[in-house]
Structure formats: structure tokens, C-alpha cells
Tab-separated table of C-alpha atoms and ligand atoms in Angstrom:
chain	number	residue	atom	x	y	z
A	10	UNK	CA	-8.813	0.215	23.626
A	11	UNK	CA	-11.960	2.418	23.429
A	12	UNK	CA	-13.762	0.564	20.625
A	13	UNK	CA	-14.146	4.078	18.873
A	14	UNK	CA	-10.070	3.938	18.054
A	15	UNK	CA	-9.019	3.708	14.903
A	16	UNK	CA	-7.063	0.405	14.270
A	17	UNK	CA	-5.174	2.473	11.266
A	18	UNK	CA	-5.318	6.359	11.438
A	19	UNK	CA	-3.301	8.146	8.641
A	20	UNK	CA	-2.507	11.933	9.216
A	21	UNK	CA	-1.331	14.003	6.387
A	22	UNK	CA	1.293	11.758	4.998
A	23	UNK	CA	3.365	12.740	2.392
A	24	UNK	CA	6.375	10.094	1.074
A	25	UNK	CA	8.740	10.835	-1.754
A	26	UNK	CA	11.275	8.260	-3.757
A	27	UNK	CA	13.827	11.171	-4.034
A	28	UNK	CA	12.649	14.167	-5.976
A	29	UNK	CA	9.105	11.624	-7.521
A	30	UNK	CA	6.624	13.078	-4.535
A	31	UNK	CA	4.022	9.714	-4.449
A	32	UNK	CA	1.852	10.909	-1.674
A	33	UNK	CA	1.324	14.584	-0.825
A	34	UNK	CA	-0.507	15.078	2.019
A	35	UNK	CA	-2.981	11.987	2.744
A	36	UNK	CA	-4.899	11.031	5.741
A	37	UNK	CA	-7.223	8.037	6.783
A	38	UNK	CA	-9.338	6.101	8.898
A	39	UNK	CA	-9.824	2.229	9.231
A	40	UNK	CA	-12.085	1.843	12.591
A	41	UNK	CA	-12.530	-1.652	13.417
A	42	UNK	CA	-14.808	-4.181	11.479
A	43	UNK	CA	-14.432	-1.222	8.556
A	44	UNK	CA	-13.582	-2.678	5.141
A	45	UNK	CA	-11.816	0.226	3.398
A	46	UNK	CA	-11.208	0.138	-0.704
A	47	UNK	CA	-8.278	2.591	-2.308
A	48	UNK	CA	-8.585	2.232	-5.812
A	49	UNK	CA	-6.895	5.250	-8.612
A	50	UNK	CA	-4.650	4.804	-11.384
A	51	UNK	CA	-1.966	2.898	-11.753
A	52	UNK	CA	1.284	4.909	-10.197
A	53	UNK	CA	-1.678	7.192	-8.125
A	54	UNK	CA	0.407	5.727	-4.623
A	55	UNK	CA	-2.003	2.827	-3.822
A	56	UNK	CA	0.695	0.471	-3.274
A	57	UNK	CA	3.009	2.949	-1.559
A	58	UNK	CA	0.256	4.118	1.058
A	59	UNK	CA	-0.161	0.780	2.188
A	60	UNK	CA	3.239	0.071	2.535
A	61	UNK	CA	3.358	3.030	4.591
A	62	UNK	CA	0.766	1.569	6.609
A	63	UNK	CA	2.784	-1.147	7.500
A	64	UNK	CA	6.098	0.581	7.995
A	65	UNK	CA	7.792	-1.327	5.268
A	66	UNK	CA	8.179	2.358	3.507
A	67	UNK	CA	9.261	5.129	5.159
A	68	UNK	CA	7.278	8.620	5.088
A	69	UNK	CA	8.877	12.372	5.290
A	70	UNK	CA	5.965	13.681	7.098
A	71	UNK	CA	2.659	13.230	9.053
A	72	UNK	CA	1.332	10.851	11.432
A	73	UNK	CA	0.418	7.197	11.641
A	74	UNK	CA	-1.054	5.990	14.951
A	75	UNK	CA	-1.942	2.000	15.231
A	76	UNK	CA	-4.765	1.564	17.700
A	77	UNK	CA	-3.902	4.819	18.507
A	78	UNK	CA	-0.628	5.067	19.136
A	79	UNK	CA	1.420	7.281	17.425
A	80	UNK	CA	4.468	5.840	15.553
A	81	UNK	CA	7.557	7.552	17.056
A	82	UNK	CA	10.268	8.872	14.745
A	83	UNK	CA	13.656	9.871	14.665
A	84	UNK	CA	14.950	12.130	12.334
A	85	UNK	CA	13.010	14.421	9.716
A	86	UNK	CA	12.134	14.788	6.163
A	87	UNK	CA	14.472	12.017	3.541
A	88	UNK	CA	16.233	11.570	7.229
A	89	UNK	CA	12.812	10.150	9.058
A	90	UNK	CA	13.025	6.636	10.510
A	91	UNK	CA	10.564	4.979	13.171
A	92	UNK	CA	12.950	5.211	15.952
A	93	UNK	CA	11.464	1.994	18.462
A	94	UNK	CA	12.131	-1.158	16.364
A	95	UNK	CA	9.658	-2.773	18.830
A	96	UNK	CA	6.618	-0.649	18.281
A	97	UNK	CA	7.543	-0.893	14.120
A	98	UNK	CA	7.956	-5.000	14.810
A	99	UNK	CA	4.525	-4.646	17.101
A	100	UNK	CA	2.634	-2.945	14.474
A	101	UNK	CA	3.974	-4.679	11.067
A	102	UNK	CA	2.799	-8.344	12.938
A	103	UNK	CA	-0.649	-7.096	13.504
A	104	UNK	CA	-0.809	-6.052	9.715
A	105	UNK	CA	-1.174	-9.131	7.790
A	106	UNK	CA	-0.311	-8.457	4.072
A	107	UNK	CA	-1.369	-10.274	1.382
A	108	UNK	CA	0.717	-9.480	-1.616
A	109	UNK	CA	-0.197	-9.832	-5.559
A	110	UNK	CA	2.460	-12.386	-6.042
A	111	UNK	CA	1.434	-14.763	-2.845
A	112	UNK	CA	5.200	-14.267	-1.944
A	113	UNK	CA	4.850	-18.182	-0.711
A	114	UNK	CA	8.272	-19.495	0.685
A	115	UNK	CA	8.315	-22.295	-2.464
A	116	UNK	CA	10.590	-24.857	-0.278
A	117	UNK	CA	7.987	-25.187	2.382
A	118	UNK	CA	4.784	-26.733	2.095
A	119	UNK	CA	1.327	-24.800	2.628
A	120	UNK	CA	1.280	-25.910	6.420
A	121	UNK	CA	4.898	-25.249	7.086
A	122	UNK	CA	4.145	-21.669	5.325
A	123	UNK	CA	1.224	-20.626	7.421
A	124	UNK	CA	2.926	-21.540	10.452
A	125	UNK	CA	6.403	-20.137	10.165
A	126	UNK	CA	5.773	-16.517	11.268
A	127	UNK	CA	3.942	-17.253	14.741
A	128	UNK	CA	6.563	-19.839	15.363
A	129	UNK	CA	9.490	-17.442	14.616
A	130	UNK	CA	8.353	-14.117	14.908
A	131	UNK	CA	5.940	-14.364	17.890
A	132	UNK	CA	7.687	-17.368	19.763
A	133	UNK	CA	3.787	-18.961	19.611
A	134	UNK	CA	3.125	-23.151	20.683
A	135	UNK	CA	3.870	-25.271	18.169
A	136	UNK	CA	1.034	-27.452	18.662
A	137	UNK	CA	-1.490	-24.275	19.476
A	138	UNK	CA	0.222	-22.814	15.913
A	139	UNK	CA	-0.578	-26.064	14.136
A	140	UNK	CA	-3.920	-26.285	15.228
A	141	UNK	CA	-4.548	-22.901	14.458
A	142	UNK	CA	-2.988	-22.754	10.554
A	143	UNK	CA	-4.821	-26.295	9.990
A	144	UNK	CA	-8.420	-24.518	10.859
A	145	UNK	CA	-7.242	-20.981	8.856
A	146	UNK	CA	-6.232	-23.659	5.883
A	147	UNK	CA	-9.920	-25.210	6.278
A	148	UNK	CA	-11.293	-21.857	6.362
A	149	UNK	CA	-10.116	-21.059	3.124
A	150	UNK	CA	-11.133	-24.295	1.358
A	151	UNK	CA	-7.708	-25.733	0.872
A	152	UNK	CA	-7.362	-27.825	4.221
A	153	UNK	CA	-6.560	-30.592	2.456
A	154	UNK	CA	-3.346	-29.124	0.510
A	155	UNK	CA	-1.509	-29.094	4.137
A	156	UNK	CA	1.556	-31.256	3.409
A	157	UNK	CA	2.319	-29.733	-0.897
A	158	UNK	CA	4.324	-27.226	-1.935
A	159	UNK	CA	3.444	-23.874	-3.370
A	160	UNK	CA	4.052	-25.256	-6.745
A	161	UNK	CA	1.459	-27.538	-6.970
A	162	UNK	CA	-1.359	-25.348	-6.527
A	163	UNK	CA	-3.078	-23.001	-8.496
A	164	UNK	CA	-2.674	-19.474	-8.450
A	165	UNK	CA	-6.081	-19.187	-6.251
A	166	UNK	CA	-5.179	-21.803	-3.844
A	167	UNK	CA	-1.998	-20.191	-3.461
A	168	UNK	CA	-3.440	-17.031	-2.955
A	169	UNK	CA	-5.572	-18.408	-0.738
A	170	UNK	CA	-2.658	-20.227	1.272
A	171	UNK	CA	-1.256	-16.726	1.634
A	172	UNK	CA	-4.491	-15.315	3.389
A	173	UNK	CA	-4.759	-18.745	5.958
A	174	UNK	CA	-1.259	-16.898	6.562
A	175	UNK	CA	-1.939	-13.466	6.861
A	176	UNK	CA	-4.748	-14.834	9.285
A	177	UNK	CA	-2.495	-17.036	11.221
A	178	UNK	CA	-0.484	-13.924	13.081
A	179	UNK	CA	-3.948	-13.416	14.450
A	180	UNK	CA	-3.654	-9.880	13.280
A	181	UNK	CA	-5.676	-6.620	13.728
A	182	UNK	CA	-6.417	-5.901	10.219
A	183	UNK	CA	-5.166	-7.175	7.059
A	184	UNK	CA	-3.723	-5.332	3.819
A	185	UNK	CA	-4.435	-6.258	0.777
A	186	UNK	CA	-2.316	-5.162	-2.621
A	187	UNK	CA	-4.442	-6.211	-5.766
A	188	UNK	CA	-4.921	-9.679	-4.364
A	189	UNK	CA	-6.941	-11.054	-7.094
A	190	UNK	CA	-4.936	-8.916	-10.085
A	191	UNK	CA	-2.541	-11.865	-10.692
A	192	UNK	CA	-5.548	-14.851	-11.655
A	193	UNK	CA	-7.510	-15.849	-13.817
A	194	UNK	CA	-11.495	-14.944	-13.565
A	195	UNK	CA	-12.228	-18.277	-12.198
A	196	UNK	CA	-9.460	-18.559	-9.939
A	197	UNK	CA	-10.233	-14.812	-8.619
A	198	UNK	CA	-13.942	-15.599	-7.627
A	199	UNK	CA	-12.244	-18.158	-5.321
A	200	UNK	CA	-10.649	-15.336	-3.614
A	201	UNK	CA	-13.268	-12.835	-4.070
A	202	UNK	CA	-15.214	-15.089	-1.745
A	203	UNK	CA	-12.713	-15.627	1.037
A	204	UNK	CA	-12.181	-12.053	0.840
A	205	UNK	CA	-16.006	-11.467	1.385
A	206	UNK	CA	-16.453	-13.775	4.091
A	207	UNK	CA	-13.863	-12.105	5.973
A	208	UNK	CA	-15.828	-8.861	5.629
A	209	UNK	CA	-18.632	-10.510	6.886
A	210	UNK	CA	-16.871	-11.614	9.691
A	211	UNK	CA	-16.098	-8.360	10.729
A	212	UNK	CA	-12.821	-7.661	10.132
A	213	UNK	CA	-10.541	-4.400	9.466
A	214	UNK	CA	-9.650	-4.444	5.745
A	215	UNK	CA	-7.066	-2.110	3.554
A	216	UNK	CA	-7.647	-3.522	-0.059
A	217	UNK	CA	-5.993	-2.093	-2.785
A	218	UNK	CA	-7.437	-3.391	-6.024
A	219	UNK	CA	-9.133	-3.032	-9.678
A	220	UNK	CA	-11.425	-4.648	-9.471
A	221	UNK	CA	-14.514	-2.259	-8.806
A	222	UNK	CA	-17.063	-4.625	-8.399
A	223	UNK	CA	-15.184	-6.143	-5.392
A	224	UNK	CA	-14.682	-3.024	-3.876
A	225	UNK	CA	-18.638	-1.928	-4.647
A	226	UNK	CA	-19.107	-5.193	-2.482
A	227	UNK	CA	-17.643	-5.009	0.283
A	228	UNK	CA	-16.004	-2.126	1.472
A	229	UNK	CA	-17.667	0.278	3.762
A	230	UNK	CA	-15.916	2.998	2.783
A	231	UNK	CA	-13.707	3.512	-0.933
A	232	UNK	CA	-10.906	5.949	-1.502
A	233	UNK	CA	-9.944	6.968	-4.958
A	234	UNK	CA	-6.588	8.520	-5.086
A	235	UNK	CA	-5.220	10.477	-7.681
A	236	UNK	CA	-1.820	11.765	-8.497
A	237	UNK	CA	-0.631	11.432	-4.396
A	238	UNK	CA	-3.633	12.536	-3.229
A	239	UNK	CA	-7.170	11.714	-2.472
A	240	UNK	CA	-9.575	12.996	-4.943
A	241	UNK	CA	-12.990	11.732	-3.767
A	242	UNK	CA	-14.254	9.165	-1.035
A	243	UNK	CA	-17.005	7.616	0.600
A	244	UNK	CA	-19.100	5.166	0.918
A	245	UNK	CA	-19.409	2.586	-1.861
A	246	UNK	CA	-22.730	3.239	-3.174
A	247	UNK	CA	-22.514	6.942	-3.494
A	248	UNK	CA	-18.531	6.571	-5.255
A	249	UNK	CA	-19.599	4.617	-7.712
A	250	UNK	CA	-23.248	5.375	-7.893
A	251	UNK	CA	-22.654	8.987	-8.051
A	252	UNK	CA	-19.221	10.491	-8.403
A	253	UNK	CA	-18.422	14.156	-8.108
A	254	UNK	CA	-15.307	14.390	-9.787
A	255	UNK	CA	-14.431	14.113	-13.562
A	256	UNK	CA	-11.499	12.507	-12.866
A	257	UNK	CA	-13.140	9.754	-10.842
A	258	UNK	CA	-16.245	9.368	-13.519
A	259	UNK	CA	-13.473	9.034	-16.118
A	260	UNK	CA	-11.298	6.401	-14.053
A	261	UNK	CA	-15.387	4.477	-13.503
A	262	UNK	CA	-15.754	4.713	-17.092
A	263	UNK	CA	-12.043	3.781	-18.141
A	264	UNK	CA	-12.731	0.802	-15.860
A	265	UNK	CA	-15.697	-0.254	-17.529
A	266	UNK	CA	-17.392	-0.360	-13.757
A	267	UNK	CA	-20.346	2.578	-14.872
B	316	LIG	N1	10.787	1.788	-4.741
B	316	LIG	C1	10.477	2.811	-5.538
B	316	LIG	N2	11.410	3.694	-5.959
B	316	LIG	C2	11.106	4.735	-6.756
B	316	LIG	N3	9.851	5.024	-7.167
B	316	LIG	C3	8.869	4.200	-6.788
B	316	LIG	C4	9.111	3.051	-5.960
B	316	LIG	N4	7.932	2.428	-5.727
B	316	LIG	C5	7.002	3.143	-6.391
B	316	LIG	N5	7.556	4.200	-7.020
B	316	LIG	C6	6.829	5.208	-7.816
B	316	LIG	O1	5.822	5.749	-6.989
B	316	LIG	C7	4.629	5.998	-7.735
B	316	LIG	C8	3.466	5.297	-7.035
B	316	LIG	O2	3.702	3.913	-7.077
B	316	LIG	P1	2.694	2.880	-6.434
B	316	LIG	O3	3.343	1.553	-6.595
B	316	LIG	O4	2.329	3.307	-5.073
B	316	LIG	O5	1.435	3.024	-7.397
B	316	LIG	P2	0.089	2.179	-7.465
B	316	LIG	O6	-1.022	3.152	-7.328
B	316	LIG	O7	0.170	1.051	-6.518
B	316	LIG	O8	0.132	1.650	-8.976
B	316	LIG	P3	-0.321	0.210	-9.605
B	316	LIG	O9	-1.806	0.290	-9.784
B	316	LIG	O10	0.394	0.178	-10.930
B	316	LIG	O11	0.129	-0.868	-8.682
B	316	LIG	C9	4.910	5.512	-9.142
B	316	LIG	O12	5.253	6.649	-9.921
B	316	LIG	C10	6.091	4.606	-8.979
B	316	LIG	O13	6.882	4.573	-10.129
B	317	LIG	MG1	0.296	-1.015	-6.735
């Protein structure tokens, strides 16, 4: 891949839930190594443009191109569907998500969890897979919570459980839905930092969150959407340093982050 491609490259998308139009015309741009920040208000389509992302919501119109390749579709407007299940399963395993809610599978322990979707869904080495989710588990702080369940950790160790995860499918970027929104302030510095380290480390980031100062840290580039649509970006400093729009300056202010 020329290294100038896009890993994520949003054209004009616009997705409706019936007649409620969420998105209404949005495009985007994660190159590689690019941490990217969409923060708005809440119902502005943060959560649904990600999902997008991913192909775990479908879209009426515009393009989405993964390294870039264009997603092929069947269909058109309410009737539009991805139409090769193996370029939709391709790109949704090289999107790690990292949900609010950890979304842990409670029965299995933290080890058992980061392995189970290279095992089943990419047909990886055991051994190679264990190996791997042991050093993503250390990574995180929380390599020695291998063998317990979801339910005794905190909320930041699980969250952090469901990064080592995300990181496990070896993925080309990860998505991020308010992944510190659900803790407590102490618990959410805990994730803050993984979070940061990754960023450091050079990887492609989507994170969706409220919490301004995170997104003032380490994204290279923040979105603020607004009503479906994006009403001001750029790079972090000049966003929240100096915003252009009223509506963003009264979100920054609403948010106590000015
Ligand atoms: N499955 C769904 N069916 C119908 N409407 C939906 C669905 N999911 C989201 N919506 C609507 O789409 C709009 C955008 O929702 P979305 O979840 O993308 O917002 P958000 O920016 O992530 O908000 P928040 O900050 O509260 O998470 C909202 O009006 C919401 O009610
Ligand atoms: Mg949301």
C-alpha cells in the first residue's frame, strides 16, 4: 500500500434510521499513525459514524474505502447493503472496537477473552495467539489478571482487557466509542494512559469521546460534528485554542474545556 493511503477514507456519507437523517453528507481521513478525535453533542452521529466505519451500520450514500479500497454495494438508498461479505468480514477484523461498556464475554476469563477472536475468526495458532494476548495483557498493566473473570476487575482493568483485545486481531486501526465515559476519574487515567501510549506508538486512532482534554492530547487531528454534519475541524491546538464557530465555542464552553 502506498504509505500515503488512507487506512479509513470517508466520502460524503449520509445514513438515516428511517425518516431521523443522523449523518448528512460527511467525509474523512485517518492516514496511518493519525490519531483522529470526533467529539459534538450528544445525538450529533458520533457513535453512528463510527459504526459506519466499521460496517456494523449501514449507509444510504457515499463512499468508504479501507486502505483504499472501496466498499462495494448492492442496492441503493434504505435498500444499500455491502454486497462481498468477505471484504465487510476483511475490513470489520482490521477495525478493533473498543466499546463504552467493555462488551467482555463475562463466562470467559481475561485470557480466554483476548484470544477468542484470532482463534475463531482468523483461524490464528493457538500457541502464537496465547503468546501474543499474554504480551497485549502485559502491555496494558493487567498481565497478571490472565486466568479471572470479567467480574472481578474493575471497570479500568476491564476496559483495559478490552483494548489487549482490540489489539490482539493485530488490526489496522482501532475505534474507540467514549472509552473512558463509563469510569470513574481514577479508573479513566488508567485508560487515558494506555490510550496515549498507543498514540505514541504510532497507531491509527478513531476516538469518539468527551473528554476534551484527551482529545487536546493526543489526536492529530479533531472533528466536531454537529447535527449530522461536520461543523469545524483541525488540528487540536487550533480547535480548541481557537474555534471559529459559535456553535463549537459554545459546545468548549458547555464542556468546561475553555
Ligand atoms: N439504532 C438506532 N435507531 C434509531 N435511531 C438511532 C439509532 N442509533 C442512533 N439513533 C439516533 O441517531 C442520532 C445519532 O446517534 P448517535 O448514537 O450516533 O449519537 P452520538 O453523537 O454518539 O451521541 P452520544 O454522545 O449520546 O453517544 C440520535 O438522534 C439517535 O437517537
Ligand atoms: Mg455515542
Amino acid at each position: 500500500m502506498d504509505p500515503e493511503t488512507p487506512v479509513i477514507q470517508i466520502n460524503d456519507l449520509h445514513k438515516a434510521y428511517g425518516a431521523l437523517e443522523v449523518l448528512k453528507g460527511v467525509s474523512l481521513n485517518a492516514p496511518k499513525g493519525n490519531v483522529i478525535s470526533l467529539i459534538g453533542s450528544s445525538g450529533s452521529g458520533k457513535s453512528t459514524l463510527l459504526r459506519c466505519c466499521n460496517l456494523l451500520e449501514d449507509s444510504q450514500q457515499g463512499d468508504i474505502l479501507f486502505k483504499g479500497e472501496p466498499v462495494t454495494w448492492k442496492g441503493s438508498h434504505h435498500g444499500r447493503r455491502p454486497s462481498d461479505p468477505k471484504q465487510v468480514l476483511r475490513i470489520r477484523t482490521n477495525l478493533s472496537m473498543v466499546f463504552q461498556q467493555f462488551n467482555l464475554w463475562s463466562h470467559m476469563t481475561i485470557l480466554q477473552n483476548v484470544m477468542e477472536a484470532p482463534l475463531t475468526v482468523l483461524g490464528r495458532d493457538r500457541a502464537e495467539v496465547e503468546q501474543a494476548a499474554r504480551g497485549y495483557l502485559d502491555k496494558v498493566g493487567i498481565g497478571d489478571k490472565c486466568d479471572v473473570y470479567p467480574a472481578q476487575l474493575s471497570g479500568g482493568q476491564q476496559q483495559r482487557a478490552a483494548i489487549a483485545r482490540g489489539l490482539c486481531m493485530e488490526p489496522e486501526a482501532l475505534l474507540f466509542d467514549e472509552p473512558t465515559s463509563a469510569l470513574d476519574p481514577e479508573l479513566e487515567q488508567e485508560v487515558v494512559r494506555v490510550i496515549k501510549d498507543l498514540a505514541t506508538e504510532g497507531r491509527t486512532m478513531l476516538i469518539v469521546t468527551h473528554d476534551m482534554k484527551l482529545a487536546a492530547d493526543v489526536s492529530d487531528h479533531v472533528i466536531f460534528l454537529h447535527q449530522g454534519l461536520i461543523e469545524e475541524q483541525g488540528p487540536p491546538d487550533r480547535l480548541f485554542g481557537a474555534p471559529t464557530s459559535e456553535r463549537l465555542r459554545g459546545f468548549l464552553s458547555a464542556t468546561h474545556a475553555t
